[in-house]
Amino acid sequence: MINQRSFFFNVDWISIMLFISLIAIGWFSIYAAVYNENAMYMIDFGTNSGKQLLFIMVAIIIGVVILLLDSKFFYVLSPVFYGVTILLLVAVLLVGRNVGGNQAWIPIGSFRLQPSEFAKWATSLLLARYISSLTGKLNDFSNVLPAAAILFFPMFLIMLQPDTGSALVFVALIFVLYREGLSPYFLFAGFMMVVLFIGTLLFTKIIIIAAISIVTACIIYYAYKKNKRIVATTIATFILSLVFILSVDFVYNNVLQAHQKTRIDLLLGLINDPRGAGYNVNQSKIAIGSGGLLGRGYLQGTQTKFNFVPEQSTDFIFCTIGEEWGFAGTATVISLYLFLILRLIHIAERQRSSFSRIYGYAVACIIFCHFFINIGMTVGLVPVIGIPLPFISYGGSSLISFTVLLFILLKLDANRMGII
Amino acid sequence: MDSFFSRKYVIQAIFIAITLTLLLRIFYIQVMDDQYLLSANNNVLRRLIIYPARGIILDRNLKVLAQNEPVYDLMVIPGQVAPFDTLAFCNLIGIPKLAFYRQFIKAQKYSLYRASVFEKQLSAKTSAALQERLFEYPGFYVQNRSVRYYPDSTAAQFLGYIGEVNDREIEKSASFYNKGDYIGKSGIEKSYEDLLRGQRGVRNIMVDVHNREKGRFFEGKYDTLAVSGDNLIASLDKRIQLLGEQLMRNKIGSIVAIEPETGEILAFVSSPGYDPNMMVGRQRGNNYMKLLDDSNKPMFIRPTQAEYPPGSIFKVINALVAQQFQAIDYNTIYSCPGGYRYGYRGFMKCTHVHGSLNLIGAIQESCNTYFGYTYAKMVDKSGLRPINGFRKWREAVSKFGIGSKLDIDLPGERKGLLPTAELYTKRWKSERWGSGFNISLSIGQGELGITPLQMANVVAIVANRGFYYKPHLIKAIGAKKIIRPEFTKKNYVGIDTQYFSPVIEGMSRVVKQGTAYYSKINDIEMCGKTGTVQNPHGENHSVFFAFAPRNNPKIAIAVVVENAGYGATWSAPIASLLVEKYLKDSISRPKYYTDRLLNANLLPKKPIPLISKRVRDSLRLVFTKDSLKKLPQTKNSNAKPKDTLKRNLTIKTPKKLLDTLRKNIPQKNLKKEKDTLKKYISTKKPKTIADTLTKNKPLLKLQK
């Protein structure tokens, strides 16, 4: 307790180093993506890489400011942040600018604000505050309902934009609820839903229903004598699965939009159209795949340099890394992310206050969700969902929002001995 | 520590598992599967072919016959064009503003990022003026390429022409040629294509998603340079070639001149000719159709493709063969009562009543009677059956290169016609026939077909006293001056040297005091023989062949002028002028002498219907099965029997074919046919790479 007042005291330097490595890799990748052999200055504020440099500086300043604030600040003001975010999300639907089919931006001067980015940490904060204030079990219906409301309200507003990608990120917060006591059945149910959805699209319904019937029958046969509860749960699951399977067609045809269906069909190999709808993913795979073990060398990537890959400084930034640095580069980046996420979970677990712990898990889950969907999309494991790669993709709103997300946790962590 | 602490491990395990899945997937596409590397290279790599300069063709005195001339195409990349003063630009390149916009919109439609031709073949002057100010017009640039140019517009049928390859040629070359490549289509351009075309180079470049060039692939590691084609030195002498073409203007016929001691062709005139430059450039298609449609058939290479009965010049061969067979000697005398009587009623008229003549006199006077007796003696009184006597005679004559190809280095040579014994056996339905049944062969009429090239070769044999070199058009190839070995081999014709003296003496007298007296050249002893070929379709053909000087001959020449009359009137003077020009490089004859030849118009008075195969002369159509009937005029097509229509279809002239078809399709069907054709053409418009690329721009907009 010698130097407690220094604001860097107790800050988790490992996380900060990981953060700095990722934004550095990000900046160099953006530079490579927009690189043009003729007439190119290292720093040119007209290009994406130049602008990103500005965003990085702003992000770092904001990070330092957050470290300087009182940690109680976030706990106390979390309803305010949440309220403001909801207002912004409503406002964006009314006055926002439509870019690429999404009403997601509020223009402020020459910059554009993306409220859905801020919704992530505002929601996380309020969720953490609500759950930490609970006295009973989270599993109780009366407790889950407000938590679900906090989670789904901004998600619903974002869906209206419609920005399915950003909305999907909120689903990842289910891990937070699980950690805090939500029944594992929900995780299992989510998993089952994904499996059944894909299964129903790939095979006929009869086969799927037959398969789950057999599995259900087996479980009942073995568990009948020992555990009546498992039998009941299994039968309930079976019935729910049947309902779900029968509703897949309806959801697929009436709820999803045409381009989303196409993306899912492309992913599952139901359609093959490398020059049309599948162009993006196909070119992205070509770019990454051509990198080989060690890559073509920095600034030597032909696919990204000659614009074969679309959106290459934002959503498909991973292609530049894959092509120019090869498997060595991609494995390094993926390891950095995994390390950061595990570190954040470690940080969350060492908190004394449940508010900080819950918030820590929320941060880890959100970053992980972005990381998995974005990279999975570029290598064709996940349907195309346009969400950025944290700290690496070009874009001010996303970089600043991830920085805020991370640094609030680091501030809370630095103060973990104090009492909120 | 709360009760759910252990769930930390579950969450971490799930995260690690998912991350490992990602990593495995990436390892697979990056390290295990190399299809992506190939696709990536396909995306960026483009092979550009660099075309070498085509070899140039020189004449024997190293004067240029065919060369490459740069032309300048103005190119435009519409995507790079910035606003500029269009009026000044239009004035600079000399096009109206409307044409400018039309052209620009066309280029824009083609592609925004790829260059297209804006204005073809600017003159050197315009392009120079434009080059200076090009910086004002971004997006425009001048590209030069080379086209064939024939500086003196001479020797069209000799040089041939080049054109874009067709599908059959691509197939035949095992896809060595690509669509749009140029290939020699006739003449030397065709027969020496392999040497002239050179070796193509390859440049590998990288392009971006819009197909814009972005630099060299691997710094040019896989590039190859183009190697220019070999230069050819033709045997032609441009001086006499040009003179020959002038003299043959407005006449149908050929001139072939050979250097006897080498077999090199000095002049190769086919008349009517055309300007070889017509087959180059923007008007090529139109010109080509015009030439094909011309009833005088300028595309027909008469020196090697037209076959005529030789007429009296054939007497030279008969005189030589008869001496070799010991049928006559130089002193043998026959008496001419004004004709030769054969069989019971046969009578072959002679031009005059010559009285008693020996061999020299008979050649000088071109006496039909003398050669009638001589031929009869060779065939009937050879000690064999007449049919075998004829066979022996035929074999001796064929050694002169008659009735077979001389294998000149030019495509499309015809072998001519030397009748076989079987032909007559079939005709007379018996083997018991003799000289009386084909006596016209004695004077070079009848079933004989000899090309002007073969005629020139015969006189070269006489000049050499018994042998010839294969006539050829190319003297040397490239810088190494290699001559093909087959061109240096002597071909003996089986006549002993001493038998040539009386014949040459006779030929000398033909010019000195005989039929070709009018064509005598001062200081040069020319030995020649005139011929007047009877032609059942019209005026006689005028034929003359000669060599000069008598000792150590330098030039052997054959001239055929169709439908012109006596050999002495037209062919002989033309030959004598060429010989004088070649040997002395000047002409001593008075102006009226040359003017008469230059100004004469001996073309047919009215166009003659189309022809498929020529036997008697080069213009009339005579089917082989039916040598006398002419093809009915296409205009009376209603009365045409069915089978003639079929024959008509075999004529490979698209326009004519179309006419025939049109006449045979009822009017209302014709319109329907036309519509379907139009529809077909409009749907068949080729898609360019650029089209597909711009169409396939990412269709999905990513969500933010």
Coordinates of N, CA, C and O in Angstrom, one line a residue, chain B residues 569-687:
Chain B
T569 N 3.2 -11.1 -131.9 CA 2.7 -9.8 -131.8 C 2.8 -9.2 -130.4 O 3.1 -8.1 -130.2
W570 N 2.5 -10.1 -129.4 CA 2.4 -9.6 -128.0 C 3.5 -10.2 -127.1 O 4.3 -9.5 -126.5
S571 N 3.5 -11.5 -127.0 CA 4.4 -12.1 -126.0 C 5.8 -11.9 -126.3 O 6.6 -11.6 -125.4
A572 N 6.2 -12.1 -127.6 CA 7.6 -12.0 -128.0 C 8.2 -10.6 -127.7 O 9.3 -10.5 -127.0
P573 N 7.5 -9.5 -128.1 CA 8.1 -8.2 -127.7 C 8.2 -7.9 -126.2 O 9.2 -7.3 -125.8
I574 N 7.2 -8.4 -125.5 CA 7.2 -8.2 -124.1 C 8.4 -9.0 -123.5 O 9.2 -8.4 -122.7
A575 N 8.6 -10.2 -123.9 CA 9.8 -11.0 -123.4 C 11.1 -10.3 -123.8 O 12.0 -10.2 -123.0
S576 N 11.2 -9.8 -125.0 CA 12.4 -9.1 -125.4 C 12.7 -7.9 -124.6 O 13.9 -7.6 -124.3
L577 N 11.7 -7.1 -124.2 CA 11.9 -5.9 -123.4 C 12.5 -6.3 -122.0 O 13.4 -5.7 -121.5
L578 N 11.9 -7.4 -121.5 CA 12.3 -7.8 -120.2 C 13.8 -8.3 -120.2 O 14.6 -8.1 -119.3
V579 N 14.1 -9.1 -121.3 CA 15.4 -9.6 -121.4 C 16.4 -8.5 -121.5 O 17.5 -8.5 -120.9
E580 N 16.1 -7.5 -122.4 CA 17.0 -6.4 -122.5 C 17.2 -5.6 -121.2 O 18.3 -5.3 -120.9
K581 N 16.1 -5.4 -120.5 CA 16.2 -4.7 -119.3 C 17.0 -5.4 -118.3 O 17.9 -4.8 -117.6
Y582 N 16.9 -6.7 -118.3 CA 17.6 -7.5 -117.3 C 19.1 -7.6 -117.7 O 20.0 -7.4 -116.8
L583 N 19.4 -7.7 -118.9 CA 20.8 -7.9 -119.3 C 21.6 -6.6 -119.4 O 22.8 -6.5 -119.1
K584 N 20.9 -5.5 -119.9 CA 21.6 -4.3 -120.1 C 21.1 -3.1 -119.2 O 21.6 -2.0 -119.3
D585 N 20.0 -3.4 -118.5 CA 19.5 -2.4 -117.5 C 19.0 -1.1 -118.3 O 18.9 -0.1 -117.7
S586 N 18.7 -1.3 -119.6 CA 18.1 -0.1 -120.3 C 17.4 -0.7 -121.5 O 17.6 -1.8 -121.9
I587 N 16.6 0.1 -122.1 CA 15.8 -0.4 -123.2 C 16.1 0.5 -124.4 O 16.0 1.7 -124.4
S588 N 16.5 -0.2 -125.5 CA 17.0 0.6 -126.7 C 15.8 0.8 -127.7 O 16.0 1.6 -128.6
R589 N 14.7 0.2 -127.5 CA 13.6 0.3 -128.4 C 12.9 1.6 -128.4 O 12.9 2.3 -127.4
P590 N 12.4 2.1 -129.5 CA 11.8 3.4 -129.6 C 10.5 3.4 -128.7 O 10.0 2.4 -128.4
K591 N 10.0 4.6 -128.5 CA 8.9 4.8 -127.6 C 7.6 4.2 -128.1 O 6.9 3.6 -127.3
Y592 N 7.4 4.4 -129.4 CA 6.1 3.8 -129.9 C 6.1 2.3 -129.7 O 5.0 1.7 -129.6
Y593 N 7.2 1.7 -129.7 CA 7.3 0.2 -129.6 C 6.8 -0.2 -128.2 O 5.9 -1.0 -128.1
T594 N 7.3 0.5 -127.2 CA 6.8 0.2 -125.8 C 5.4 0.7 -125.6 O 4.6 0.0 -124.9
D595 N 5.1 1.8 -126.1 CA 3.8 2.4 -125.9 C 2.7 1.5 -126.4 O 1.6 1.3 -125.8
R596 N 2.9 0.9 -127.6 CA 1.9 0.0 -128.1 C 1.6 -1.1 -127.1 O 0.4 -1.4 -126.9
L597 N 2.7 -1.7 -126.5 CA 2.5 -2.8 -125.6 C 1.8 -2.3 -124.3 O 0.9 -2.9 -123.7
L598 N 2.3 -1.1 -123.8 CA 1.8 -0.6 -122.5 C 0.3 -0.2 -122.6 O -0.5 -0.4 -121.7
N599 N -0.1 0.3 -123.8 CA -1.5 0.9 -123.9 C -2.5 -0.1 -124.3 O -3.7 0.2 -124.3
A600 N -2.1 -1.3 -124.8 CA -3.0 -2.2 -125.3 C -3.9 -2.7 -124.2 O -3.5 -3.0 -123.1
N601 N -5.2 -2.8 -124.6 CA -6.2 -3.4 -123.6 C -6.7 -4.7 -124.2 O -7.5 -4.7 -125.1
L602 N -6.3 -5.8 -123.7 CA -6.7 -7.1 -124.2 C -7.6 -7.9 -123.3 O -7.8 -9.1 -123.4
L603 N -8.2 -7.1 -122.3 CA -9.1 -7.8 -121.4 C -10.4 -8.2 -122.1 O -10.7 -7.6 -123.1
P604 N -11.1 -9.2 -121.6 CA -12.3 -9.6 -122.2 C -13.3 -8.4 -122.2 O -13.4 -7.7 -121.3
K605 N -14.1 -8.3 -123.3 CA -15.0 -7.2 -123.4 C -16.1 -7.2 -122.4 O -16.4 -6.2 -121.8
K606 N -16.6 -8.4 -122.1 CA -17.6 -8.4 -121.1 C -17.2 -9.5 -120.1 O -16.6 -10.5 -120.4
P607 N -17.7 -9.3 -118.8 CA -17.3 -10.2 -117.8 C -17.8 -11.6 -118.1 O -18.8 -11.8 -118.8
I608 N -17.0 -12.6 -117.8 CA -17.2 -14.0 -118.1 C -17.7 -14.7 -116.8 O -17.2 -14.4 -115.7
P609 N -18.7 -15.5 -116.9 CA -19.2 -16.2 -115.7 C -18.1 -17.0 -115.0 O -17.1 -17.3 -115.5
L610 N -18.5 -17.2 -113.8 CA -17.5 -17.8 -112.8 C -17.0 -19.2 -113.2 O -17.6 -19.9 -113.9
I611 N -15.8 -19.5 -112.7 CA -15.1 -20.6 -113.2 C -14.7 -21.5 -112.0 O -14.4 -21.0 -111.0
S612 N -14.7 -22.7 -112.2 CA -14.2 -23.6 -111.1 C -12.9 -24.2 -111.5 O -12.0 -24.3 -110.7
K613 N -12.8 -24.8 -112.7 CA -11.6 -25.4 -113.0 C -11.2 -25.0 -114.4 O -12.0 -25.0 -115.3
R614 N -9.9 -24.7 -114.6 CA -9.5 -24.3 -115.9 C -8.7 -25.3 -116.7 O -7.8 -25.9 -116.1
V615 N -9.1 -25.6 -117.9 CA -8.3 -26.5 -118.7 C -7.7 -25.8 -119.9 O -6.5 -25.7 -120.1
R616 N -8.6 -25.1 -120.6 CA -8.1 -24.5 -121.9 C -7.5 -23.1 -121.6 O -6.6 -22.7 -122.3
D617 N -8.2 -22.3 -120.9 CA -7.6 -21.1 -120.5 C -8.0 -20.7 -119.1 O -8.8 -21.4 -118.5
S618 N -7.5 -19.6 -118.6 CA -7.7 -19.4 -117.2 C -9.1 -18.8 -116.8 O -9.3 -18.6 -115.7
L619 N -9.9 -18.5 -117.8 CA -11.1 -17.8 -117.4 C -12.4 -18.6 -117.5 O -13.3 -18.4 -116.8
R620 N -12.4 -19.5 -118.5 CA -13.7 -20.1 -118.7 C -13.9 -21.4 -117.8 O -13.0 -22.1 -117.6
L621 N -15.1 -21.6 -117.5 CA -15.4 -22.7 -116.6 C -15.7 -23.9 -117.5 O -16.5 -23.9 -118.4
V622 N -14.9 -24.9 -117.2 CA -15.1 -26.2 -117.9 C -15.1 -27.3 -116.9 O -14.1 -27.5 -116.2
F623 N -16.2 -28.0 -116.8 CA -16.2 -29.1 -115.9 C -15.4 -30.3 -116.5 O -15.4 -30.5 -117.7
T624 N -14.7 -31.0 -115.7 CA -13.9 -32.1 -116.2 C -14.7 -33.1 -117.0 O -14.2 -33.7 -118.0
K625 N -15.9 -33.4 -116.5 CA -16.6 -34.5 -117.2 C -17.2 -34.0 -118.5 O -17.5 -34.8 -119.3
D626 N -17.3 -32.7 -118.6 CA -18.1 -32.2 -119.7 C -17.3 -31.0 -120.3 O -17.6 -29.9 -120.0
S627 N -16.3 -31.3 -121.0 CA -15.3 -30.3 -121.3 C -15.7 -29.2 -122.2 O -15.1 -28.2 -122.4
L628 N -16.9 -29.4 -122.9 CA -17.3 -28.4 -123.8 C -18.4 -27.5 -123.4 O -18.4 -26.3 -123.7
K629 N -19.2 -28.0 -122.5 CA -20.4 -27.3 -122.1 C -19.9 -26.2 -121.1 O -19.2 -26.4 -120.2
K630 N -20.5 -25.0 -121.4 CA -20.2 -23.9 -120.4 C -21.3 -23.9 -119.4 O -22.4 -24.4 -119.6
L631 N -20.9 -23.4 -118.2 CA -21.9 -23.3 -117.2 C -23.0 -22.3 -117.6 O -22.7 -21.2 -118.1
P632 N -24.3 -22.7 -117.4 CA -25.3 -21.7 -117.7 C -25.2 -20.5 -116.9 O -24.7 -20.5 -115.8
Q633 N -25.5 -19.4 -117.5 CA -25.4 -18.1 -116.8 C -26.3 -18.1 -115.5 O -27.4 -18.6 -115.6
T634 N -25.8 -17.6 -114.5 CA -26.5 -17.7 -113.2 C -27.8 -16.9 -113.3 O -28.7 -17.1 -112.5
K635 N -27.9 -16.0 -114.2 CA -29.1 -15.1 -114.3 C -30.4 -15.9 -114.7 O -31.5 -15.6 -114.2
N636 N -30.2 -16.9 -115.5 CA -31.4 -17.7 -115.9 C -31.6 -18.9 -114.9 O -31.8 -20.0 -115.3
S637 N -31.6 -18.5 -113.7 CA -31.6 -19.6 -112.7 C -32.9 -20.4 -112.6 O -32.9 -21.5 -112.2
N638 N -33.9 -19.7 -113.1 CA -35.2 -20.4 -113.1 C -35.2 -21.7 -114.0 O -35.7 -22.7 -113.6
A639 N -34.5 -21.6 -115.1 CA -34.5 -22.7 -116.0 C -33.4 -23.7 -115.7 O -33.3 -24.7 -116.4
K640 N -32.7 -23.4 -114.6 CA -31.6 -24.3 -114.3 C -32.0 -25.7 -113.8 O -32.9 -25.8 -112.9
P641 N -31.4 -26.7 -114.4 CA -31.7 -28.0 -113.8 C -31.1 -28.2 -112.5 O -30.2 -27.4 -112.1
K642 N -31.6 -29.2 -111.7 CA -31.2 -29.3 -110.3 C -29.7 -29.6 -110.1 O -29.1 -29.0 -109.3
D643 N -29.2 -30.4 -111.0 CA -27.8 -30.8 -110.7 C -26.8 -29.6 -110.9 O -25.8 -29.6 -110.3
T644 N -27.2 -28.7 -111.8 CA -26.3 -27.6 -112.0 C -26.3 -26.7 -110.7 O -25.3 -26.2 -110.3
L645 N -27.4 -26.7 -110.1 CA -27.5 -25.9 -108.8 C -26.5 -26.5 -107.8 O -25.7 -25.9 -107.2
K646 N -26.5 -27.9 -107.8 CA -25.6 -28.5 -106.9 C -24.2 -28.2 -107.2 O -23.4 -27.9 -106.3
R647 N -23.8 -28.2 -108.4 CA -22.5 -27.9 -108.8 C -22.1 -26.4 -108.4 O -21.1 -26.1 -108.0
N648 N -23.1 -25.6 -108.6 CA -22.9 -24.2 -108.2 C -22.5 -24.0 -106.8 O -21.7 -23.2 -106.4
L649 N -23.1 -24.9 -106.0 CA -22.8 -24.8 -104.5 C -21.4 -25.1 -104.2 O -20.9 -24.6 -103.1
T650 N -20.7 -25.8 -105.0 CA -19.4 -26.2 -104.7 C -18.4 -25.0 -104.9 O -17.3 -25.0 -104.5
I651 N -18.9 -24.0 -105.6 CA -18.0 -22.8 -105.9 C -17.9 -22.1 -104.6 O -18.9 -21.7 -103.9
K652 N -16.7 -21.8 -104.2 CA -16.5 -21.3 -102.8 C -16.4 -19.8 -102.8 O -15.5 -19.2 -102.3
T653 N -17.4 -19.2 -103.3 CA -17.5 -17.7 -103.2 C -18.7 -17.4 -102.5 O -19.8 -17.6 -103.0
P654 N -18.6 -16.9 -101.2 CA -19.7 -16.8 -100.4 C -20.8 -15.9 -101.0 O -22.0 -16.3 -100.9
K655 N -20.4 -14.9 -101.7 CA -21.5 -14.0 -102.2 C -22.3 -14.7 -103.2 O -23.5 -14.6 -103.2
K656 N -21.6 -15.3 -104.1 CA -22.3 -16.1 -105.2 C -23.2 -17.1 -104.6 O -24.3 -17.3 -105.0
L657 N -22.6 -17.8 -103.6 CA -23.4 -18.9 -102.9 C -24.7 -18.3 -102.4 O -25.8 -18.8 -102.5
L658 N -24.5 -17.1 -101.7 CA -25.7 -16.5 -101.1 C -26.7 -16.1 -102.2 O -27.9 -16.3 -102.0
D659 N -26.2 -15.6 -103.3 CA -27.1 -15.3 -104.4 C -27.9 -16.5 -104.8 O -29.1 -16.4 -105.0
T660 N -27.2 -17.6 -105.0 CA -27.8 -18.8 -105.5 C -28.9 -19.2 -104.5 O -30.0 -19.6 -104.8
L661 N -28.5 -19.2 -103.2 CA -29.5 -19.6 -102.2 C -30.7 -18.7 -102.2 O -31.8 -19.1 -102.1
R662 N -30.4 -17.4 -102.3 CA -31.5 -16.4 -102.2 C -32.5 -16.7 -103.3 O -33.7 -16.6 -103.1
K663 N -31.9 -17.0 -104.5 CA -32.9 -17.2 -105.6 C -33.7 -18.5 -105.4 O -34.7 -18.6 -106.0
N664 N -33.2 -19.4 -104.6 CA -33.9 -20.7 -104.5 C -34.7 -20.8 -103.2 O -35.3 -21.8 -102.9
I665 N -34.7 -19.7 -102.4 CA -35.6 -19.6 -101.2 C -36.8 -18.7 -101.5 O -36.5 -17.6 -102.0
P666 N -38.0 -19.1 -101.3 CA -39.1 -18.3 -101.6 C -39.0 -17.0 -100.8 O -38.5 -17.0 -99.7
Q667 N -39.5 -15.9 -101.3 CA -39.3 -14.6 -100.7 C -39.8 -14.5 -99.3 O -39.0 -13.9 -98.5
K668 N -40.9 -15.0 -98.9 CA -41.4 -14.9 -97.6 C -40.5 -15.7 -96.6 O -40.2 -15.2 -95.5
N669 N -40.0 -16.8 -97.0 CA -39.1 -17.6 -96.2 C -37.8 -16.8 -96.0 O -37.2 -16.9 -94.9
L670 N -37.4 -16.1 -97.0 CA -36.1 -15.4 -96.9 C -36.1 -14.4 -95.8 O -35.2 -14.4 -95.0
K671 N -37.2 -13.7 -95.6 CA -37.3 -12.8 -94.5 C -37.1 -13.5 -93.2 O -36.4 -13.0 -92.3
K672 N -37.8 -14.6 -93.1 CA -37.8 -15.4 -91.8 C -36.3 -15.8 -91.5 O -35.8 -15.7 -90.4
E673 N -35.7 -16.3 -92.6 CA -34.3 -16.8 -92.5 C -33.4 -15.7 -92.0 O -32.6 -15.8 -91.1
K674 N -33.7 -14.5 -92.6 CA -32.8 -13.3 -92.2 C -33.0 -13.0 -90.7 O -32.1 -12.7 -90.0
D675 N -34.3 -13.0 -90.3 CA -34.6 -12.7 -88.9 C -33.9 -13.6 -87.9 O -33.3 -13.2 -87.0
T676 N -34.0 -14.9 -88.2 CA -33.3 -15.9 -87.3 C -31.8 -15.7 -87.3 O -31.2 -15.7 -86.3
L677 N -31.3 -15.3 -88.5 CA -29.9 -15.1 -88.6 C -29.5 -13.9 -87.7 O -28.6 -14.0 -86.9
K678 N -30.3 -12.9 -87.8 CA -30.0 -11.7 -87.0 C -30.1 -12.0 -85.5 O -29.2 -11.6 -84.8
K679 N -31.1 -12.7 -85.2 CA -31.3 -13.0 -83.8 C -30.1 -13.8 -83.3 O -29.5 -13.5 -82.2
Y680 N -29.7 -14.7 -84.1 CA -28.5 -15.6 -83.7 C -27.3 -14.8 -83.5 O -26.6 -14.9 -82.5
I681 N -27.1 -13.8 -84.4 CA -25.9 -13.0 -84.3 C -25.9 -12.1 -83.0 O -25.0 -12.0 -82.3
S682 N -27.1 -11.6 -82.8 CA -27.2 -10.7 -81.6 C -27.0 -11.4 -80.3 O -26.5 -10.9 -79.4
T683 N -27.5 -12.7 -80.2 CA -27.3 -13.4 -79.0 C -25.9 -14.0 -78.9 O -25.4 -14.3 -77.8
K684 N -25.2 -14.1 -80.0 CA -23.9 -14.7 -80.0 C -22.8 -13.7 -79.7 O -21.6 -14.0 -79.8
K685 N -23.1 -12.5 -79.3 CA -22.1 -11.5 -79.1 C -21.1 -12.0 -78.0 O -21.5 -12.4 -76.9
P686 N -19.8 -11.9 -78.2 CA -18.9 -12.5 -77.3 C -18.9 -11.7 -76.0 O -18.9 -10.5 -76.0
K687 N -18.8 -12.5 -74.9 CA -18.6 -11.8 -73.6 C -17.1 -11.6 -73.4 O -16.3 -12.5 -73.6

